[in-house]
Structures are given as structure tokens and as C-alpha cells.
PDB file of C-alpha atoms in Angstrom:
ATOM      1  CA  MET A   1    -202.417 -20.696 162.172  1.00 68.00           C
ATOM      2  CA  ASN A   2    -202.380 -18.301 164.095  1.00 89.00           C
ATOM      3  CA  TYR A   3    -202.789 -18.852 167.435  1.00 93.00           C
ATOM      4  CA  ILE A   4    -199.808 -21.755 168.396  1.00 95.00           C
ATOM      5  CA  TYR A   5    -197.654 -18.860 169.940  1.00 97.00           C
ATOM      6  CA  LEU A   6    -200.607 -18.019 172.285  1.00 96.00           C
ATOM      7  CA  LEU A   7    -201.485 -21.963 172.781  1.00 96.00           C
ATOM      8  CA  ILE A   8    -197.881 -23.157 173.260  1.00 96.00           C
ATOM      9  CA  ASN A   9    -198.576 -20.239 176.685  1.00 97.00           C
ATOM     10  CA  ILE A  10    -202.115 -21.186 177.899  1.00 96.00           C
ATOM     11  CA  ALA A  11    -200.303 -24.932 177.919  1.00 96.00           C
ATOM     12  CA  VAL A  12    -196.665 -24.072 179.613  1.00 96.00           C
ATOM     13  CA  ILE A  13    -199.390 -22.571 182.188  1.00 96.00           C
ATOM     14  CA  PHE A  14    -202.716 -24.923 182.571  1.00 95.00           C
ATOM     15  CA  PHE A  15    -201.217 -28.123 183.759  1.00 94.00           C
ATOM     16  CA  PRO A  16    -199.825 -25.681 187.101  1.00 95.00           C
ATOM     17  CA  LEU A  17    -202.475 -23.675 187.779  1.00 94.00           C
ATOM     18  CA  VAL A  18    -204.620 -26.379 187.851  1.00 92.00           C
ATOM     19  CA  LEU A  19    -202.924 -28.246 190.224  1.00 92.00           C
ATOM     20  CA  SER A  20    -201.587 -25.314 191.828  1.00 94.00           C
ATOM     21  CA  PHE A  21    -204.580 -26.459 193.942  1.00 91.00           C
ATOM     22  CA  ASP A  22    -202.991 -29.722 195.429  1.00 86.00           C
ATOM     23  CA  LYS A  23    -203.848 -30.392 199.485  1.00 85.00           C
ATOM     24  CA  LYS A  24    -200.207 -30.676 199.769  1.00 87.00           C
ATOM     25  CA  VAL A  25    -197.900 -28.170 197.794  1.00 87.00           C
ATOM     26  CA  TYR A  26    -200.950 -25.764 198.366  1.00 89.00           C
ATOM     27  CA  PHE A  27    -199.023 -23.461 195.973  1.00 94.00           C
ATOM     28  CA  PHE A  28    -202.128 -20.870 195.661  1.00 92.00           C
ATOM     29  CA  SER A  29    -201.474 -19.156 199.209  1.00 93.00           C
ATOM     30  CA  LYS A  30    -197.917 -18.937 198.079  1.00 94.00           C
ATOM     31  CA  TRP A  31    -198.803 -16.686 195.160  1.00 94.00           C
ATOM     32  CA  ARG A  32    -198.520 -13.477 197.598  1.00 95.00           C
ATOM     33  CA  PHE A  33    -195.111 -13.978 197.419  1.00 97.00           C
ATOM     34  CA  VAL A  34    -195.120 -14.965 193.820  1.00 97.00           C
ATOM     35  CA  ILE A  35    -196.728 -12.837 191.798  1.00 97.00           C
ATOM     36  CA  PRO A  36    -194.706  -9.556 193.535  1.00 97.00           C
ATOM     37  CA  ALA A  37    -191.942 -12.164 192.077  1.00 98.00           C
ATOM     38  CA  ILE A  38    -192.923 -12.708 188.144  1.00 98.00           C
ATOM     39  CA  SER A  39    -193.520  -9.131 187.857  1.00 97.00           C
ATOM     40  CA  ILE A  40    -190.557  -7.557 188.849  1.00 98.00           C
ATOM     41  CA  THR A  41    -188.862  -9.851 186.817  1.00 98.00           C
ATOM     42  CA  GLY A  42    -191.213  -9.547 183.977  1.00 97.00           C
ATOM     43  CA  VAL A  43    -190.793  -5.420 184.148  1.00 97.00           C
ATOM     44  CA  VAL A  44    -186.511  -6.372 183.077  1.00 97.00           C
ATOM     45  CA  PHE A  45    -186.884  -9.047 180.753  1.00 97.00           C
ATOM     46  CA  LEU A  46    -189.805  -7.250 178.356  1.00 96.00           C
ATOM     47  CA  VAL A  47    -186.641  -4.411 178.713  1.00 96.00           C
ATOM     48  CA  TRP A  48    -184.345  -7.120 177.960  1.00 95.00           C
ATOM     49  CA  ASP A  49    -187.335  -8.072 175.482  1.00 96.00           C
ATOM     50  CA  LEU A  50    -187.375  -4.405 174.138  1.00 96.00           C
ATOM     51  CA  LEU A  51    -184.486  -3.832 172.940  1.00 95.00           C
ATOM     52  CA  PHE A  52    -183.031  -7.290 171.584  1.00 96.00           C
ATOM     53  CA  VAL A  53    -186.226  -6.355 169.094  1.00 95.00           C
ATOM     54  CA  LYS A  54    -184.489  -3.297 168.492  1.00 94.00           C
ATOM     55  CA  LEU A  55    -180.481  -4.582 168.448  1.00 94.00           C
ATOM     56  CA  HIS A  56    -182.475  -7.924 165.746  1.00 95.00           C
ATOM     57  CA  VAL A  57    -180.908  -9.584 167.958  1.00 96.00           C
ATOM     58  CA  TRP A  58    -184.573 -11.570 167.382  1.00 96.00           C
ATOM     59  CA  SER A  59    -188.064 -11.692 165.877  1.00 96.00           C
ATOM     60  CA  PHE A  60    -191.521 -13.063 165.505  1.00 96.00           C
ATOM     61  CA  ASN A  61    -192.850 -14.964 163.082  1.00 96.00           C
ATOM     62  CA  PRO A  62    -195.726 -12.814 161.844  1.00 95.00           C
ATOM     63  CA  ASP A  63    -197.431 -16.472 160.778  1.00 95.00           C
ATOM     64  CA  TYR A  64    -197.758 -17.419 164.024  1.00 96.00           C
ATOM     65  CA  ILE A  65    -198.745 -14.580 166.690  1.00 96.00           C
ATOM     66  CA  VAL A  66    -202.367 -13.213 166.754  1.00 95.00           C
ATOM     67  CA  GLY A  67    -200.248  -9.575 165.742  1.00 92.00           C
ATOM     68  CA  ILE A  68    -202.284  -7.829 168.983  1.00 94.00           C
ATOM     69  CA  GLN A  69    -198.614  -5.757 170.601  1.00 94.00           C
ATOM     70  CA  PHE A  70    -198.136  -3.879 173.383  1.00 91.00           C
ATOM     71  CA  PHE A  71    -195.169  -1.823 172.925  1.00 87.00           C
ATOM     72  CA  GLY A  72    -193.412  -3.281 170.877  1.00 88.00           C
ATOM     73  CA  LEU A  73    -193.611  -6.777 171.653  1.00 95.00           C
ATOM     74  CA  PRO A  74    -196.394  -9.773 170.962  1.00 96.00           C
ATOM     75  CA  LEU A  75    -198.775 -10.428 173.520  1.00 96.00           C
ATOM     76  CA  GLU A  76    -197.532 -14.021 173.359  1.00 97.00           C
ATOM     77  CA  GLU A  77    -194.219 -12.356 174.031  1.00 97.00           C
ATOM     78  CA  ILE A  78    -195.522 -10.523 177.545  1.00 96.00           C
ATOM     79  CA  LEU A  79    -197.425 -14.120 178.674  1.00 97.00           C
ATOM     80  CA  PHE A  80    -194.261 -16.011 178.363  1.00 97.00           C
ATOM     81  CA  PHE A  81    -193.056 -14.420 181.541  1.00 96.00           C
ATOM     82  CA  LEU A  82    -195.981 -15.616 183.617  1.00 97.00           C
ATOM     83  CA  THR A  83    -197.059 -18.871 181.928  1.00 97.00           C
ATOM     84  CA  VAL A  84    -192.652 -20.086 182.104  1.00 97.00           C
ATOM     85  CA  PRO A  85    -191.779 -18.124 185.787  1.00 97.00           C
ATOM     86  CA  TYR A  86    -195.189 -19.584 187.184  1.00 97.00           C
ATOM     87  CA  ALA A  87    -194.184 -22.813 185.731  1.00 97.00           C
ATOM     88  CA  CYS A  88    -190.901 -23.516 187.628  1.00 96.00           C
ATOM     89  CA  ILE A  89    -191.487 -21.620 190.326  1.00 97.00           C
ATOM     90  CA  PHE A  90    -194.788 -23.720 190.406  1.00 97.00           C
ATOM     91  CA  ILE A  91    -191.559 -26.988 189.979  1.00 97.00           C
ATOM     92  CA  TYR A  92    -189.277 -25.500 192.469  1.00 97.00           C
ATOM     93  CA  GLU A  93    -192.034 -25.823 194.704  1.00 96.00           C
ATOM     94  CA  CYS A  94    -193.118 -28.614 193.791  1.00 95.00           C
ATOM     95  CA  LEU A  95    -189.497 -30.548 194.390  1.00 95.00           C
ATOM     96  CA  ASN A  96    -189.418 -29.150 197.313  1.00 94.00           C
ATOM     97  CA  VAL A  97    -192.492 -30.393 199.267  1.00 93.00           C
ATOM     98  CA  TYR A  98    -192.214 -33.602 198.064  1.00 93.00           C
ATOM     99  CA  PHE A  99    -188.360 -34.802 197.556  1.00 92.00           C
ATOM    100  CA  PRO A 100    -187.612 -32.637 200.612  1.00 89.00           C
ATOM    101  CA  ASN A 101    -183.950 -34.838 200.173  1.00 87.00           C
ATOM    102  CA  ASN A 102    -181.595 -32.642 198.309  1.00 85.00           C
ATOM    103  CA  ASP A 103    -177.979 -34.015 197.561  1.00 81.00           C
ATOM    104  CA  LEU A 104    -176.809 -30.919 195.189  1.00 80.00           C
ATOM    105  CA  GLN A 105    -176.589 -28.083 198.250  1.00 82.00           C
ATOM    106  CA  LYS A 106    -173.261 -30.150 198.299  1.00 86.00           C
ATOM    107  CA  TYR A 107    -172.180 -29.866 195.171  1.00 91.00           C
ATOM    108  CA  SER A 108    -174.520 -26.546 194.370  1.00 92.00           C
ATOM    109  CA  PHE A 109    -171.326 -23.339 195.360  1.00 93.00           C
ATOM    110  CA  SER A 110    -169.114 -25.466 192.978  1.00 95.00           C
ATOM    111  CA  LEU A 111    -171.719 -25.369 190.777  1.00 95.00           C
ATOM    112  CA  SER A 112    -172.107 -21.502 190.997  1.00 96.00           C
ATOM    113  CA  ASN A 113    -168.645 -21.091 191.109  1.00 96.00           C
ATOM    114  CA  LEU A 114    -169.020 -23.143 187.006  1.00 97.00           C
ATOM    115  CA  PHE A 115    -171.820 -20.971 185.736  1.00 98.00           C
ATOM    116  CA  LEU A 116    -169.220 -17.842 186.696  1.00 98.00           C
ATOM    117  CA  GLY A 117    -166.236 -19.355 184.869  1.00 98.00           C
ATOM    118  CA  LEU A 118    -168.611 -20.055 182.482  1.00 98.00           C
ATOM    119  CA  SER A 119    -169.860 -16.774 181.571  1.00 98.00           C
ATOM    120  CA  VAL A 120    -166.155 -14.776 181.900  1.00 98.00           C
ATOM    121  CA  ALA A 121    -165.483 -17.263 179.673  1.00 97.00           C
ATOM    122  CA  MET A 122    -168.555 -16.461 177.605  1.00 97.00           C
ATOM    123  CA  LEU A 123    -168.307 -12.361 177.383  1.00 97.00           C
ATOM    124  CA  PHE A 124    -165.234 -12.966 176.448  1.00 96.00           C
ATOM    125  CA  PHE A 125    -165.520 -15.266 172.997  1.00 94.00           C
ATOM    126  CA  GLY A 126    -168.547 -13.175 172.775  1.00 95.00           C
ATOM    127  CA  TYR A 127    -168.373  -9.898 172.999  1.00 93.00           C
ATOM    128  CA  ASP A 128    -169.157  -8.685 169.592  1.00 95.00           C
ATOM    129  CA  ARG A 129    -172.523 -10.309 170.004  1.00 97.00           C
ATOM    130  CA  TRP A 130    -175.856  -9.352 171.883  1.00 97.00           C
ATOM    131  CA  TYR A 131    -177.490 -12.038 173.228  1.00 97.00           C
ATOM    132  CA  THR A 132    -174.512 -13.036 174.669  1.00 97.00           C
ATOM    133  CA  ILE A 133    -172.908 -11.284 175.548  1.00 97.00           C
ATOM    134  CA  ILE A 134    -175.820  -9.340 177.871  1.00 97.00           C
ATOM    135  CA  ASN A 135    -177.093 -12.875 178.685  1.00 97.00           C
ATOM    136  CA  PHE A 136    -173.842 -13.832 180.571  1.00 98.00           C
ATOM    137  CA  GLY A 137    -173.654 -10.675 181.782  1.00 98.00           C
ATOM    138  CA  PHE A 138    -176.364 -10.443 183.230  1.00 98.00           C
ATOM    139  CA  LEU A 139    -176.349 -14.288 184.332  1.00 98.00           C
ATOM    140  CA  LEU A 140    -172.674 -13.672 186.035  1.00 98.00           C
ATOM    141  CA  ILE A 141    -174.035 -10.717 188.362  1.00 97.00           C
ATOM    142  CA  LEU A 142    -177.125 -11.600 189.598  1.00 97.00           C
ATOM    143  CA  LEU A 143    -174.909 -15.291 189.855  1.00 97.00           C
ATOM    144  CA  SER A 144    -172.532 -13.344 191.792  1.00 97.00           C
ATOM    145  CA  TYR A 145    -174.899 -11.289 194.057  1.00 96.00           C
ATOM    146  CA  VAL A 146    -176.957 -14.581 195.153  1.00 95.00           C
ATOM    147  CA  GLU A 147    -174.139 -16.905 196.206  1.00 94.00           C
ATOM    148  CA  TYR A 148    -171.609 -14.316 197.052  1.00 93.00           C
ATOM    149  CA  VAL A 149    -173.871 -10.822 198.871  1.00 93.00           C
ATOM    150  CA  ASN A 150    -177.019 -12.386 199.774  1.00 85.00           C
ATOM    151  CA  VAL A 151    -176.317 -15.323 203.136  1.00 72.00           C
ATOM    152  CA  LYS A 152    -178.859 -14.345 205.070  1.00 74.00           C
ATOM    153  CA  PHE A 153    -181.220 -17.258 203.596  1.00 80.00           C
ATOM    154  CA  ARG A 154    -179.122 -20.411 200.878  1.00 86.00           C
ATOM    155  CA  PHE A 155    -182.213 -21.715 198.328  1.00 93.00           C
ATOM    156  CA  MET A 156    -179.159 -22.675 195.156  1.00 93.00           C
ATOM    157  CA  TYR A 157    -179.213 -26.332 195.864  1.00 93.00           C
ATOM    158  CA  LYS A 158    -182.653 -26.234 195.281  1.00 95.00           C
ATOM    159  CA  PHE A 159    -182.957 -24.002 192.565  1.00 96.00           C
ATOM    160  CA  TYR A 160    -180.192 -26.291 190.720  1.00 96.00           C
ATOM    161  CA  ARG A 161    -182.158 -29.309 191.429  1.00 96.00           C
ATOM    162  CA  ALA A 162    -185.699 -27.148 190.487  1.00 97.00           C
ATOM    163  CA  TYR A 163    -183.401 -25.578 186.817  1.00 97.00           C
ATOM    164  CA  LEU A 164    -182.606 -29.160 186.133  1.00 96.00           C
ATOM    165  CA  VAL A 165    -186.028 -30.232 185.918  1.00 97.00           C
ATOM    166  CA  SER A 166    -187.069 -27.114 184.150  1.00 97.00           C
ATOM    167  CA  LEU A 167    -185.252 -28.040 181.490  1.00 97.00           C
ATOM    168  CA  ILE A 168    -186.974 -31.132 180.204  1.00 96.00           C
ATOM    169  CA  PRO A 169    -190.337 -28.892 179.517  1.00 95.00           C
ATOM    170  CA  PHE A 170    -187.975 -26.525 178.620  1.00 96.00           C
ATOM    171  CA  TYR A 171    -186.702 -28.668 175.556  1.00 97.00           C
ATOM    172  CA  ILE A 172    -190.068 -28.737 174.503  1.00 96.00           C
ATOM    173  CA  VAL A 173    -191.445 -25.476 174.286  1.00 96.00           C
ATOM    174  CA  ASN A 174    -188.272 -23.343 173.391  1.00 96.00           C
ATOM    175  CA  GLY A 175    -187.929 -26.609 170.896  1.00 96.00           C
ATOM    176  CA  PHE A 176    -191.014 -26.090 169.261  1.00 94.00           C
ATOM    177  CA  LEU A 177    -190.925 -21.784 169.442  1.00 96.00           C
ATOM    178  CA  THR A 178    -187.659 -22.697 167.675  1.00 97.00           C
ATOM    179  CA  ALA A 179    -188.042 -25.365 165.056  1.00 96.00           C
ATOM    180  CA  ILE A 180    -191.406 -23.776 163.471  1.00 95.00           C
ATOM    181  CA  PRO A 181    -190.078 -21.249 164.033  1.00 96.00           C
ATOM    182  CA  VAL A 182    -192.393 -18.176 165.677  1.00 96.00           C
ATOM    183  CA  VAL A 183    -188.797 -16.548 167.209  1.00 97.00           C
ATOM    184  CA  MET A 184    -185.518 -15.923 164.513  1.00 97.00           C
ATOM    185  CA  TYR A 185    -182.703 -15.770 165.609  1.00 97.00           C
ATOM    186  CA  ASN A 186    -179.942 -13.230 164.806  1.00 96.00           C
ATOM    187  CA  ASP A 187    -177.412 -15.543 164.734  1.00 95.00           C
ATOM    188  CA  LYS A 188    -174.456 -12.843 164.193  1.00 96.00           C
ATOM    189  CA  GLN A 189    -176.318 -11.497 167.317  1.00 97.00           C
ATOM    190  CA  ASN A 190    -175.143 -15.418 168.971  1.00 97.00           C
ATOM    191  CA  LEU A 191    -171.832 -17.826 169.451  1.00 96.00           C
ATOM    192  CA  GLY A 192    -174.401 -20.026 166.781  1.00 94.00           C
ATOM    193  CA  PHE A 193    -174.242 -23.352 168.154  1.00 95.00           C
ATOM    194  CA  ARG A 194    -177.416 -24.936 169.168  1.00 96.00           C
ATOM    195  CA  VAL A 195    -178.958 -28.004 170.734  1.00 96.00           C
ATOM    196  CA  GLY A 196    -180.814 -29.382 168.070  1.00 95.00           C
ATOM    197  CA  THR A 197    -182.309 -25.711 166.982  1.00 97.00           C
ATOM    198  CA  ILE A 198    -182.586 -23.972 170.278  1.00 97.00           C
ATOM    199  CA  PRO A 199    -179.745 -21.613 170.584  1.00 97.00           C
ATOM    200  CA  PHE A 200    -176.788 -22.155 173.559  1.00 97.00           C
ATOM    201  CA  GLU A 201    -177.328 -18.602 174.857  1.00 97.00           C
ATOM    202  CA  ASP A 202    -181.208 -19.858 176.071  1.00 98.00           C
ATOM    203  CA  HIS A 203    -180.694 -22.211 178.340  1.00 97.00           C
ATOM    204  CA  PHE A 204    -178.539 -19.857 179.897  1.00 98.00           C
ATOM    205  CA  TYR A 205    -181.597 -17.246 179.140  1.00 98.00           C
ATOM    206  CA  LEU A 206    -184.001 -20.025 181.395  1.00 97.00           C
ATOM    207  CA  MET A 207    -181.095 -19.785 183.979  1.00 98.00           C
ATOM    208  CA  GLY A 208    -181.323 -15.769 184.748  1.00 98.00           C
ATOM    209  CA  LEU A 209    -184.551 -15.755 184.364  1.00 98.00           C
ATOM    210  CA  LEU A 210    -185.899 -18.372 186.880  1.00 98.00           C
ATOM    211  CA  LEU A 211    -183.146 -17.100 188.920  1.00 98.00           C
ATOM    212  CA  MET A 212    -184.210 -14.060 189.559  1.00 98.00           C
ATOM    213  CA  ASN A 213    -187.871 -15.530 190.222  1.00 98.00           C
ATOM    214  CA  ILE A 214    -186.862 -17.346 192.418  1.00 97.00           C
ATOM    215  CA  TYR A 215    -184.670 -15.450 194.852  1.00 97.00           C
ATOM    216  CA  LEU A 216    -187.596 -12.777 194.793  1.00 97.00           C
ATOM    217  CA  TYR A 217    -189.510 -15.420 195.807  1.00 97.00           C
ATOM    218  CA  GLU A 218    -187.680 -16.572 197.929  1.00 96.00           C
ATOM    219  CA  PHE A 219    -186.868 -12.699 200.030  1.00 95.00           C
ATOM    220  CA  PHE A 220    -190.761 -12.197 200.047  1.00 95.00           C
ATOM    221  CA  LYS A 221    -191.737 -15.315 202.068  1.00 93.00           C
ATOM    222  CA  ASP A 222    -188.413 -14.713 203.631  1.00 89.00           C
ATOM    223  CA  ARG A 223    -189.700 -10.955 204.443  1.00 88.00           C
ATOM    224  CA  TYR A 224    -193.499 -11.986 205.146  1.00 82.00           C
ATOM    225  CA  SER A 225    -192.064 -14.592 207.716  1.00 73.00           C
ATOM    226  CA  SER A 226    -189.779 -12.391 209.711  1.00 71.00           C
ATOM    227  CA  VAL A 227    -192.622  -9.745 209.792  1.00 64.00           C
ATOM    228  CA  LYS A 228    -195.217 -12.634 210.919  1.00 59.00           C
ATOM    229  CA  TYR A 229    -192.413 -13.387 213.990  1.00 51.00           C
ATOM    230  CA  ASN A 230    -191.992  -9.745 214.845  1.00 58.00           C
ATOM    231  CA  THR A 231    -195.607  -9.034 215.417  1.00 63.00           C
ATOM    232  CA  GLU A 232    -196.189 -12.376 216.584  1.00 56.00           C
ATOM    233  CA  HIS A 233    -194.158 -11.675 219.746  1.00 53.00           C
ATOM    234  CA  LEU A 234    -194.623  -8.026 220.058  1.00 56.00           C
ATOM    235  CA  MET A 235    -198.332  -9.237 220.475  1.00 57.00           C
ATOM    236  CA  VAL A 236    -196.788 -11.383 223.918  1.00 54.00           C
TER     237      VAL A 236
END
């Protein structure tokens, strides 16, 4: 029983890892962009995770973890910030390759403004709850930066499609984690509204996690393309 969280992590990454060698997507060739994106985002979210444990926002059921800890966090929770982002970036890239036409392009900016407005509203209603205020505060800052400061490359229409698809495995994985429960939430630190057993805030925790990973993934791809372009032109 104490291997449940570890097995969930393995299940999350198994198929994306195996299918990374698909000849059309060729995802393994993009690991040079995936690894730094996941690493940087992982550090940010691990600090966030540690803070939430200290603030009693959530805790981990000892009956479903192997008991190995680093800096006060279970091994499985650390792996979560590797397995879930990898799987989500894989979904993002597969959608872009197999379905290049994306009708969300004309709606993505409006969607971003909608989520920005929602974030402001949640900060107002949940100002006294740590999970709500940190979660939506982070999303507000990150989404504002991506849409209003980042003007070099646009990817949000592709992001929203990947986010919507990622909600399918999200409901399965988080459904198990919160129903068993492996992760136990303190409802005094969230809005107390759940979709099934999943706290409302978790949907936007996923959005922030996925958005930071994909932004950095696109950023490193863009930097690599720019350096390659400049190098090739210098050699001409």
C-alpha cells in the first residue's frame, strides 16, 4: 500500500516516455529544452510545496508513501514535478505535431483575460486562505507576464488546447490522490469547494505549473533557434 504514490508517478510518465521516440513527434530530440524547463519550474514549485507543508495547507498520508524524504518532502512528491510536467509537455508537443490547425488562436487572448479576472476575484474572496491567495497570485503574475510582457513568441492558443486535454489525466491522477487520500488538504486554507474530491484551486495549480513549464520550453526553443540562425549566417 505504501507504494501507491510512487506507482501513480510511474503510470503518469510511462507512456509519454515510451512514446517519446515516435518518429513523427521525435520528442526525445527536444529533451534539451524539456529538461531545463522542468528543472527551473520544479525548483519554484518545490519551494512552494515546502511552504505549504509548513503552513499546513496540505500533508501526505504516510500509509501511501515509501517514507523516503528530502527537505521534508516525500520522494514521490518531488518526482511529481518531473513526471507530470514531462507528460504535459509531451501532450502539448503531440497536439502541435498531429493537429497543427488550432481554432483557439482567435480566442486565447480573451481566455487569458478571463482567467486574469478570475484570479483577481479569487484573491478578493480567498484573501485569508493560503492555497487560494498563493495559487491565484502566482497565476495572475505569470499569465500577465506571458500575455502582456512576452511579445517575442506567442503560444497561448497552443497552451490552452494542451491544458484542456491535460485535464483528462489530471482528473484521473488527482482523483486518486485526493480520494484515497494520498494528499490531504486542509480546507481552512482553500475555498472549500471541490470537483468530486479535487479542490477547485487544483485546476489552476495545474494551469500555473503547466504554463511555466511550457513558457520555458518555448523560451529555450526560441533561444536555440536564434543562436543557430545567427551562427549559420556568420558562417556564410
